Amino acid sequence: MLDLLNITRRYRVSAGLLSTRILTAVDKLSLSLRKGEFFSLVGESGCGKSTLARIVCGLEAQSEGEMRIDGKTITGTAEFADKGLRRRVQMIFQDPYSSLNPRMRIRDILAEPLISLGWGNAQAVQTRVAELASIIRFPDSALERFPHQFSGGQRQRVAIARAIAANPDLLICDEPVSALDVSIKGQIINLLLDIQEQLGTTILFISHDLSLVRKISDRVGVMYLGSLVEVAPAQQLFADPRHPYTRLLIESVPALNGKRREEQVLAAGEMPSPFAIPSGCRFRDRCPLAFDRCATEAPGLQPVTSDERHLAACHLRAQPAPRPAERPPVTIPQIDLFRTAAETTTP
Amino acid sequence: MPQPILSIRDLHVSLRLGGTEHDAVRGVSLNLNKGEVLAIVGESGSGKSLTALSVLGLLPRGIAAISSGEIHFDGKDLAQASNAELDRVRGSGIGIIFQEPLSALNPVMRVGDQIIEGIVRRGEASRKQARKMALETLIGVRISDPERRMKQYPHELSGGMRQRAMIALALVSNPAVLIADEPTTALDVTVQAQILSLLKAQQKSRDLSMIIITHDLGIVAEVADRVAVMYAGEIVEAGEVETILSRPKHPYTLGLLSCLPEFSDGGRRLAVIAGSIPSLTESVSGCVFKTRCPLYMQGPCDARIALTSGPDGHAFRCIRPIGSETPAESEQTRHA
Amino acid sequence: MTQVAATGRPAPSLLSRVVKTTTRDPILLCAVLFLLGVAVSVVFAEWIAPHNPLRTSLRHQAKLPSAQFWLGTDEQGRDILSRIIFGLRITLMTSLSGLVIGIGLGSIIGLVAAYFRRLDMLLMRIIDVILSFPAILIGLGLAGVTGGGNAGIIIALAVATVGPAARIARSAALTVVQMDYIAGARMVGLSDTQILLRYVLLNCLASIIVYATLRFGQLILLAASLSFLGLGVAPPAPELGVMVSQGRALLLTAPHVALMPCAVILLLVLSLNLVGDALRDALDPQMKA
């Protein structure tokens, strides 16, 4: 569905009165997404995941590298002027308070992509708007209202409806639930899962929430300072992380049961400035396993075993992760009380 | 039982929106014991931040104000204290750190100067001594290259370092209590882990009593001893962290837990608490959670519900708490 | 998915909010009523003015306000009130024309500069040049070319307004252009023109309108000043600035001749400022929400 080959994105940043510096936000990134898969991209701020999202959906052009969407090669933003292609890739943004035009009614927000991308005549557009409204559980009266009359979660549902209006093949979600309360996140996530399962849409899900990503993704990719450092099927990535950065991330997440290993987390220091990326392996100045080869030779993203699906950019990728102490699973009485409610309303 | 170091009793905070006053915090009572870490957990609109800000009289003037209640600290009632008295408490009695260091630190003042200014203004030390204190505290919060950081401006520091600077600012005058309002929400997860471990270490070494406000139950599990769960301006459950997170009694607490990805076992779908928090303008009679509660029973849940306390300090505001029904009754509820 | 359907909050209508705001503040209410009164009298001047503004009378020269002449008469015996009513028409039309042209051009430049970043530098330098021209000198120059009349004043006012309007529009647009909904508009294939009109302009309109209201008052003062200097319509046409100028000679003996039109200008500009401020306060929370 999506092929990225050595995608690089550089920016010129002014650094003082007359000088400029080059910021490499994405560095020779290669990735392929299968049709209909749910792929999550995780990383911390500055890793380039949002920049990559903007490149894939045509808001920015890559500086170098090849991008193919369903076989069609894309060199920059020009190809997206073709409405046929424009229709196929859509994005959902992080901030529900700035992703909808405050001066447009919900009905018009939903109809706009249909009109612009040539869905059909006025009647067809209205029918589709009604369909979308029912998918996100918005009654007719709500369609006449403006975004500021709705909560963050509700606005995000509108954003999703607008994004899937013209049936895109690839849906990019840039931290769609990060700004929402815990009890509301599920609405959006479940809706996205429905879209993937029922419409066969490929989903590229960008997030920093590891526990969420673990549960909902087919595959997960970890980014650090502009590069992919590990890619694997979700369960495998968390059960047997082969890159030290992935292990650091997993270890840093506060868990409900068991305490974490402090020393490892504390010794990891701070992320280096993107202007001063270390030579060789970019993670080596924070890595507990770094040795001399790491400074001279940058490890490529290679399979960790004969199984091609798990890749890691580390010279020591063949060593499995040290088994963490078994954390007892937490069982809470009646924990499915809200689950039953959720299941019955899935359309 | 020794006296709690900070005691909030029946606090009411009103919020002015569009010309009318609304009760945003309704009858909150909390005790913070010496040396303990109390977490206040809630989602947006729960009133947790307002509660924290009201302790130090930091509510935005003209918009929010304490309408009734008492806040006892060091023999004084802070809810009645004048700004001058509160000023003496801020910094040396109770310190506070906020979510966004960029807006909490003065952008046009060097980091070192900001820390020094507070000390000197409170008359605690001379400028020279204050500089020494500031440097020592910055070293204590494990900031890299502390001498240099003192001379830098906030925007020159990374997010993690700014947060450390803010912690140093709050702790430099050795307060007895530290209030942390969502201290790690704006940070990356690896930085968050470092800051949390720093807070724990500082809390232990200074024997600090800490209130931490958060929406993340993982942080509660990691850092806190006791927790209070807030919803729509009220405390709906409070008690020891281990008890609350493994055997919650209030359906909302259970709901918060069940929405976490860890508990979505089986399928990929997440649980959801249906509906949304009642807006400030709507008044709800009886249990404030009833519009979203799967155990809602017409009648008993429509009357005002008081906080029931158990002998182990576990308090909850519910007449049909989790675990109180027999299996047969649970089945009946499920099919209602 | 949620059990309860999303209906959203109902919002009070614009009219009810306007009524609520004005009735709460008595001074604002006076300002609004005054403006309404001015608008009505300007439109229906022929029916409202008690006397013919051009009719001179040797008998009633420089008379103080009386039952017959509510605001008195000027040095040629003409009814001041009637002259003011007709004069307002000229002043307002001149200022309004200058305002519309200036704000229109300025907004376009400002919005385009904010949206097409590559043109930003060039456009803003041009604006800087325009801003350094004093309006009065432009008016003088144009008066020399056009030989007096209102066209010169209108152009001077427009040129004086283009600069600040462009800055205001650009400033508002810069915030809007950062918003995700602009990216969202590109995602559905809208053209730049469509985005500029439907997204950027609509969302900057509030700032522009507020600025326009406040600028209107300034332009009225400027127009009156220019005609005071003799650059606009010539007497006997009733124009407020001209009336003040002519009344100067009588300032010590019959001050009301000059002061009445002055007072009207003052009240007019004051009312516009009050309404402009109230508009800004009213539109701000809406923008934030």
GROMACS .gro file of C-alpha atoms in nm, chain B:
model
  336
  348MET     CA    1  -0.268   0.976   6.528
  349PRO     CA    2  -0.053   1.280   6.466
  350GLN     CA    3  -0.217   1.581   6.306
  351PRO     CA    4  -0.210   1.595   5.927
  352ILE     CA    5   0.033   1.856   5.801
  353LEU     CA    6  -0.222   1.999   5.556
  354SER     CA    7  -0.592   1.965   5.600
  355ILE     CA    8  -0.858   2.077   5.356
  356ARG     CA    9  -1.210   2.077   5.496
  357ASP     CA   10  -1.527   2.107   5.292
  358LEU     CA   11  -1.372   2.329   5.027
  359HIS     CA   12  -1.600   2.497   4.776
  360VAL     CA   13  -1.453   2.687   4.483
  361SER     CA   14  -1.673   2.889   4.251
  362LEU     CA   15  -1.595   2.961   3.889
  363ARG     CA   16  -1.734   3.254   3.698
  364LEU     CA   17  -1.833   3.173   3.342
  365GLY     CA   18  -2.016   3.420   3.122
  366GLY     CA   19  -2.139   3.626   3.411
  367THR     CA   20  -2.274   3.348   3.632
  368GLU     CA   21  -2.106   3.168   3.918
  369HIS     CA   22  -2.079   2.791   3.922
  370ASP     CA   23  -1.967   2.555   4.193
  371ALA     CA   24  -1.663   2.389   4.042
  372VAL     CA   25  -1.529   2.225   4.358
  373ARG     CA   26  -1.798   2.098   4.593
  374GLY     CA   27  -1.722   2.002   4.947
  375VAL     CA   28  -1.373   1.854   4.906
  376SER     CA   29  -1.204   1.736   5.224
  377LEU     CA   30  -0.850   1.599   5.220
  378ASN     CA   31  -0.580   1.529   5.474
  379LEU     CA   32  -0.213   1.517   5.392
  380ASN     CA   33  -0.003   1.343   5.654
  381LYS     CA   34   0.359   1.420   5.715
  382GLY     CA   35   0.596   1.243   5.482
  383GLU     CA   36   0.326   1.095   5.266
  384VAL     CA   37   0.250   1.133   4.897
  385LEU     CA   38  -0.115   1.194   4.817
  386ALA     CA   39  -0.231   1.176   4.458
  387ILE     CA   40  -0.541   1.354   4.332
  388VAL     CA   41  -0.666   1.185   4.020
  389GLY     CA   42  -0.930   1.306   3.780
  390GLU     CA   43  -1.003   1.396   3.423
  391SER     CA   44  -1.068   1.739   3.279
  392GLY     CA   45  -1.342   1.917   3.465
  393SER     CA   46  -1.289   1.724   3.786
  394GLY     CA   47  -1.172   2.030   3.977
  395LYS     CA   48  -0.838   1.881   4.080
  396SER     CA   49  -0.626   2.174   3.962
  397LEU     CA   50  -0.858   2.429   4.120
  398THR     CA   51  -0.827   2.246   4.449
  399ALA     CA   52  -0.448   2.257   4.432
  400LEU     CA   53  -0.434   2.623   4.332
  401SER     CA   54  -0.670   2.728   4.607
  402VAL     CA   55  -0.434   2.599   4.876
  403LEU     CA   56  -0.184   2.872   4.796
  404GLY     CA   57  -0.438   3.134   4.695
  405LEU     CA   58  -0.334   3.106   4.331
  406LEU     CA   59  -0.679   3.091   4.182
  407PRO     CA   60  -0.711   3.326   3.881
  408ARG     CA   61  -0.849   3.646   4.025
  409GLY     CA   62  -1.188   3.751   3.904
  410ILE     CA   63  -1.258   3.408   3.760
  411ALA     CA   64  -1.233   3.165   4.048
  412ALA     CA   65  -1.251   3.205   4.423
  413ILE     CA   66  -1.290   2.999   4.737
  414SER     CA   67  -1.653   3.035   4.834
  415SER     CA   68  -1.634   2.839   5.158
  416GLY     CA   69  -1.425   2.585   5.347
  417GLU     CA   70  -1.102   2.575   5.546
  418ILE     CA   71  -0.743   2.497   5.456
  419HIS     CA   72  -0.538   2.431   5.768
  420PHE     CA   73  -0.161   2.452   5.752
  421ASP     CA   74   0.087   2.532   6.026
  422GLY     CA   75  -0.184   2.652   6.260
  423LYS     CA   76  -0.339   2.894   6.008
  424ASP     CA   77  -0.646   2.878   5.789
  425LEU     CA   78  -0.510   2.957   5.443
  426ALA     CA   79  -0.859   3.005   5.301
  427GLN     CA   80  -0.896   3.315   5.516
  428ALA     CA   81  -0.537   3.434   5.498
  429SER     CA   82  -0.444   3.766   5.344
  430ASN     CA   83  -0.215   3.779   5.044
  431ALA     CA   84   0.073   3.888   5.266
  432GLU     CA   85   0.031   3.586   5.491
  433LEU     CA   86  -0.001   3.355   5.191
  434ASP     CA   87   0.317   3.506   5.051
  435ARG     CA   88   0.503   3.395   5.359
  436VAL     CA   89   0.372   3.042   5.316
  437ARG     CA   90   0.454   3.018   4.947
  438GLY     CA   91   0.801   2.888   4.890
  439SER     CA   92   0.911   2.825   5.246
  440GLY     CA   93   0.599   2.652   5.374
  441ILE     CA   94   0.438   2.507   5.064
  442GLY     CA   95   0.604   2.487   4.723
  443ILE     CA   96   0.427   2.429   4.393
  444ILE     CA   97   0.532   2.309   4.049
  445PHE     CA   98   0.319   2.331   3.738
  446GLN     CA   99   0.262   2.138   3.422
  447GLU     CA  100   0.418   2.374   3.172
  448PRO     CA  101   0.756   2.512   3.281
  449LEU     CA  102   0.764   2.752   2.985
  450SER     CA  103   0.472   2.945   3.121
  451ALA     CA  104   0.561   2.903   3.487
  452LEU     CA  105   0.915   3.038   3.455
  453ASN     CA  106   0.977   3.402   3.369
  454PRO     CA  107   1.110   3.399   3.013
  455VAL     CA  108   1.307   3.722   3.046
  456MET     CA  109   1.492   3.630   3.361
  457ARG     CA  110   1.786   3.398   3.395
  458VAL     CA  111   1.712   3.073   3.573
  459GLY     CA  112   1.953   3.138   3.855
  460ASP     CA  113   1.817   3.487   3.916
  461GLN     CA  114   1.463   3.359   3.943
  462ILE     CA  115   1.556   3.118   4.215
  463ILE     CA  116   1.765   3.376   4.397
  464GLU     CA  117   1.498   3.645   4.374
  465GLY     CA  118   1.248   3.442   4.571
  466ILE     CA  119   1.492   3.369   4.852
  467VAL     CA  120   1.606   3.728   4.884
  468ARG     CA  121   1.257   3.872   4.867
  469ARG     CA  122   1.141   3.650   5.150
  470GLY     CA  123   1.435   3.776   5.352
  471GLU     CA  124   1.568   3.428   5.411
  472ALA     CA  125   1.928   3.494   5.310
  473SER     CA  126   2.163   3.747   5.158
  474ARG     CA  127   2.217   3.751   4.787
  475LYS     CA  128   2.545   3.569   4.814
  476GLN     CA  129   2.403   3.296   5.034
  477ALA     CA  130   2.102   3.270   4.809
  478ARG     CA  131   2.325   3.208   4.511
  479LYS     CA  132   2.492   2.925   4.698
  480MET     CA  133   2.157   2.778   4.796
  481ALA     CA  134   2.033   2.800   4.439
  482LEU     CA  135   2.338   2.621   4.305
  483GLU     CA  136   2.314   2.348   4.568
  484THR     CA  137   1.949   2.288   4.489
  485LEU     CA  138   2.015   2.275   4.116
  486ILE     CA  139   2.282   2.013   4.180
  487GLY     CA  140   2.031   1.828   4.394
  488VAL     CA  141   1.780   1.808   4.109
  489ARG     CA  142   2.050   1.648   3.895
  490ILE     CA  143   2.051   1.914   3.630
  491SER     CA  144   2.352   1.883   3.401
  492ASP     CA  145   2.614   2.158   3.420
  493PRO     CA  146   2.437   2.355   3.695
  494GLU     CA  147   2.673   2.655   3.694
  495ARG     CA  148   2.601   2.719   3.332
  496ARG     CA  149   2.227   2.661   3.368
  497MET     CA  150   2.204   2.932   3.630
  498LYS     CA  151   2.311   3.187   3.375
  499GLN     CA  152   2.079   3.064   3.101
  500TYR     CA  153   1.726   3.169   3.013
  501PRO     CA  154   1.438   2.920   3.031
  502HIS     CA  155   1.399   2.889   2.656
  503GLU     CA  156   1.758   2.775   2.627
  504LEU     CA  157   1.690   2.466   2.834
  505SER     CA  158   1.524   2.146   2.723
  506GLY     CA  159   1.183   2.048   2.860
  507GLY     CA  160   1.329   1.811   3.117
  508MET     CA  161   1.582   2.065   3.239
  509ARG     CA  162   1.319   2.334   3.269
  510GLN     CA  163   1.111   2.107   3.483
  511ARG     CA  164   1.413   2.037   3.702
  512ALA     CA  165   1.471   2.411   3.730
  513MET     CA  166   1.111   2.457   3.838
  514ILE     CA  167   1.150   2.184   4.097
  515ALA     CA  168   1.464   2.354   4.225
  516LEU     CA  169   1.276   2.682   4.242
  517ALA     CA  170   1.003   2.519   4.449
  518LEU     CA  171   1.232   2.332   4.685
  519VAL     CA  172   1.513   2.581   4.744
  520SER     CA  173   1.357   2.726   5.059
  521ASN     CA  174   1.289   2.385   5.206
  522PRO     CA  175   0.912   2.383   5.218
  523ALA     CA  176   0.734   2.119   5.422
  524VAL     CA  177   0.480   2.049   5.151
  525LEU     CA  178   0.515   2.028   4.773
  526ILE     CA  179   0.219   2.047   4.539
  527ALA     CA  180   0.287   1.912   4.191
  528ASP     CA  181   0.017   1.994   3.934
  529GLU     CA  182   0.055   1.749   3.645
  530PRO     CA  183   0.434   1.783   3.659
  531THR     CA  184   0.511   1.539   3.381
  532THR     CA  185   0.215   1.564   3.145
  533ALA     CA  186   0.402   1.782   2.898
  534LEU     CA  187   0.716   1.569   2.898
  535ASP     CA  188   0.835   1.274   2.693
  536VAL     CA  189   0.803   0.938   2.860
  537THR     CA  190   1.175   0.886   2.924
  538VAL     CA  191   1.208   1.233   3.072
  539GLN     CA  192   0.893   1.172   3.272
  540ALA     CA  193   1.050   0.866   3.427
  541GLN     CA  194   1.355   1.065   3.531
  542ILE     CA  195   1.151   1.349   3.679
  543LEU     CA  196   0.928   1.111   3.872
  544SER     CA  197   1.226   0.931   4.015
  545LEU     CA  198   1.379   1.269   4.103
  546LEU     CA  199   1.062   1.375   4.282
  547LYS     CA  200   1.053   1.050   4.477
  548ALA     CA  201   1.417   1.089   4.578
  549GLN     CA  202   1.371   1.450   4.685
  550GLN     CA  203   1.058   1.360   4.872
  551LYS     CA  204   1.241   1.094   5.068
  552SER     CA  205   1.557   1.291   5.137
  553ARG     CA  206   1.373   1.602   5.251
  554ASP     CA  207   1.090   1.414   5.423
  555LEU     CA  208   0.851   1.616   5.210
  556SER     CA  209   0.479   1.575   5.217
  557MET     CA  210   0.361   1.584   4.860
  558ILE     CA  211   0.036   1.628   4.674
  559ILE     CA  212   0.059   1.518   4.313
  560ILE     CA  213  -0.220   1.597   4.070
  561THR     CA  214  -0.245   1.375   3.766
  562HIS     CA  215  -0.476   1.195   3.531
  563ASP     CA  216  -0.235   0.904   3.485
  564LEU     CA  217  -0.307   0.607   3.710
  565GLY     CA  218   0.035   0.461   3.634
  566ILE     CA  219   0.199   0.762   3.797
  567VAL     CA  220  -0.029   0.721   4.094
  568ALA     CA  221   0.078   0.359   4.133
  569GLU     CA  222   0.442   0.447   4.108
  570VAL     CA  223   0.467   0.753   4.328
  571ALA     CA  224   0.176   0.782   4.567
  572ASP     CA  225   0.087   0.631   4.901
  573ARG     CA  226  -0.274   0.742   4.906
  574VAL     CA  227  -0.504   0.862   4.633
  575ALA     CA  228  -0.824   1.065   4.604
  576VAL     CA  229  -1.035   1.029   4.291
  577MET     CA  230  -1.225   1.340   4.185
  578TYR     CA  231  -1.516   1.368   3.945
  579ALA     CA  232  -1.712   1.683   3.859
  580GLY     CA  233  -1.589   1.872   4.162
  581GLU     CA  234  -1.634   1.601   4.423
  582ILE     CA  235  -1.420   1.332   4.576
  583VAL     CA  236  -1.580   1.004   4.482
  584GLU     CA  237  -1.323   0.769   4.632
  585ALA     CA  238  -1.012   0.794   4.850
  586GLY     CA  239  -0.777   0.558   5.027
  587GLU     CA  240  -0.453   0.363   5.005
  588VAL     CA  241  -0.321   0.337   4.651
  589GLU     CA  242  -0.286  -0.040   4.655
  590THR     CA  243  -0.644  -0.087   4.769
  591ILE     CA  244  -0.801   0.165   4.535
  592LEU     CA  245  -0.618   0.042   4.227
  593SER     CA  246  -0.689  -0.325   4.287
  594ARG     CA  247  -1.025  -0.321   4.460
  595PRO     CA  248  -1.196   0.006   4.374
  596LYS     CA  249  -1.540   0.057   4.516
  597HIS     CA  250  -1.671   0.348   4.315
  598PRO     CA  251  -1.786   0.270   3.959
  599TYR     CA  252  -1.602   0.574   3.823
  600THR     CA  253  -1.269   0.453   3.958
  601LEU     CA  254  -1.344   0.114   3.814
  602GLY     CA  255  -1.429   0.285   3.488
  603LEU     CA  256  -1.101   0.475   3.478
  604LEU     CA  257  -0.910   0.155   3.534
  605SER     CA  258  -1.104  -0.045   3.281
  606CYS     CA  259  -1.042   0.215   3.010
  607LEU     CA  260  -0.670   0.155   3.031
  608PRO     CA  261  -0.524  -0.051   2.748
  609GLU     CA  262  -0.391  -0.304   3.001
  610PHE     CA  263  -0.746  -0.412   3.073
  611SER     CA  264  -0.872  -0.444   2.720
  612ASP     CA  265  -0.784  -0.812   2.721
  613GLY     CA  266  -0.924  -1.031   2.453
  614GLY     CA  267  -1.006  -0.799   2.169
  615ARG     CA  268  -0.834  -0.480   2.065
  616ARG     CA  269  -1.128  -0.265   2.165
  617LEU     CA  270  -1.099  -0.037   2.464
  618ALA     CA  271  -1.369   0.007   2.725
  619VAL     CA  272  -1.543   0.340   2.732
  620ILE     CA  273  -1.731   0.531   2.997
  621ALA     CA  274  -2.041   0.629   2.804
  622GLY     CA  275  -2.162   0.987   2.801
  623SER     CA  276  -1.963   1.283   2.919
  624ILE     CA  277  -1.903   1.481   3.233
  625PRO     CA  278  -2.201   1.708   3.314
  626SER     CA  279  -2.119   2.067   3.227
  627LEU     CA  280  -2.091   2.326   3.501
  628THR     CA  281  -2.424   2.478   3.406
  629GLU     CA  282  -2.616   2.153   3.444
  630SER     CA  283  -2.714   2.068   3.797
  631VAL     CA  284  -2.740   1.701   3.874
  632SER     CA  285  -2.951   1.587   4.166
  633GLY     CA  286  -2.803   1.303   4.365
  634CYS     CA  287  -2.500   1.110   4.246
  635VAL     CA  288  -2.299   1.320   4.005
  636PHE     CA  289  -2.185   1.014   3.812
  637LYS     CA  290  -2.531   0.871   3.760
  638THR     CA  291  -2.563   0.982   3.396
  639ARG     CA  292  -2.279   0.749   3.302
  640CYS     CA  293  -2.298   0.472   3.560
  641PRO     CA  294  -2.393   0.123   3.445
  642LEU     CA  295  -2.511   0.048   3.798
  643TYR     CA  296  -2.747   0.343   3.812
  644MET     CA  297  -3.067   0.268   3.996
  645GLN     CA  298  -3.351   0.513   3.976
  646GLY     CA  299  -3.445   0.633   4.321
  647PRO     CA  300  -3.154   0.565   4.555
  648CYS     CA  301  -2.901   0.718   4.316
  649ASP     CA  302  -3.106   1.034   4.275
  650ALA     CA  303  -3.060   1.144   4.633
  651ARG     CA  304  -2.752   1.320   4.764
  652ILE     CA  305  -2.492   1.058   4.852
  653ALA     CA  306  -2.249   1.109   5.138
  654LEU     CA  307  -1.895   0.983   5.160
  655THR     CA  308  -1.885   0.648   5.341
  656SER     CA  309  -1.562   0.574   5.524
  657GLY     CA  310  -1.431   0.232   5.612
  658PRO     CA  311  -1.200   0.158   5.907
  659ASP     CA  312  -0.900   0.122   5.676
  660GLY     CA  313  -0.940   0.479   5.556
  661HIS     CA  314  -1.106   0.373   5.232
  662ALA     CA  315  -1.381   0.626   5.157
  663PHE     CA  316  -1.626   0.618   4.866
  664ARG     CA  317  -1.936   0.802   4.759
  665CYS     CA  318  -2.161   0.530   4.632
  666ILE     CA  319  -2.456   0.330   4.755
  667ARG     CA  320  -2.393   0.041   4.518
  668PRO     CA  321  -2.018   0.005   4.547
  669ILE     CA  322  -1.831  -0.256   4.352
  670GLY     CA  323  -1.816  -0.583   4.535
  671SER     CA  324  -2.118  -0.518   4.751
  672GLU     CA  325  -2.361  -0.715   4.542
  673THR     CA  326  -2.413  -1.085   4.530
  674PRO     CA  327  -2.349  -1.254   4.195
  675ALA     CA  328  -2.722  -1.291   4.137
  676GLU     CA  329  -2.777  -0.920   4.181
  677SER     CA  330  -2.490  -0.845   3.942
  678GLU     CA  331  -2.651  -1.054   3.671
  679GLN     CA  332  -2.973  -0.866   3.716
  680THR     CA  333  -2.794  -0.534   3.677
  681ARG     CA  334  -2.625  -0.652   3.360
  682HIS     CA  335  -2.953  -0.725   3.193
  683ALA     CA  336  -3.139  -0.419   3.320
   0.00000   0.00000   0.00000
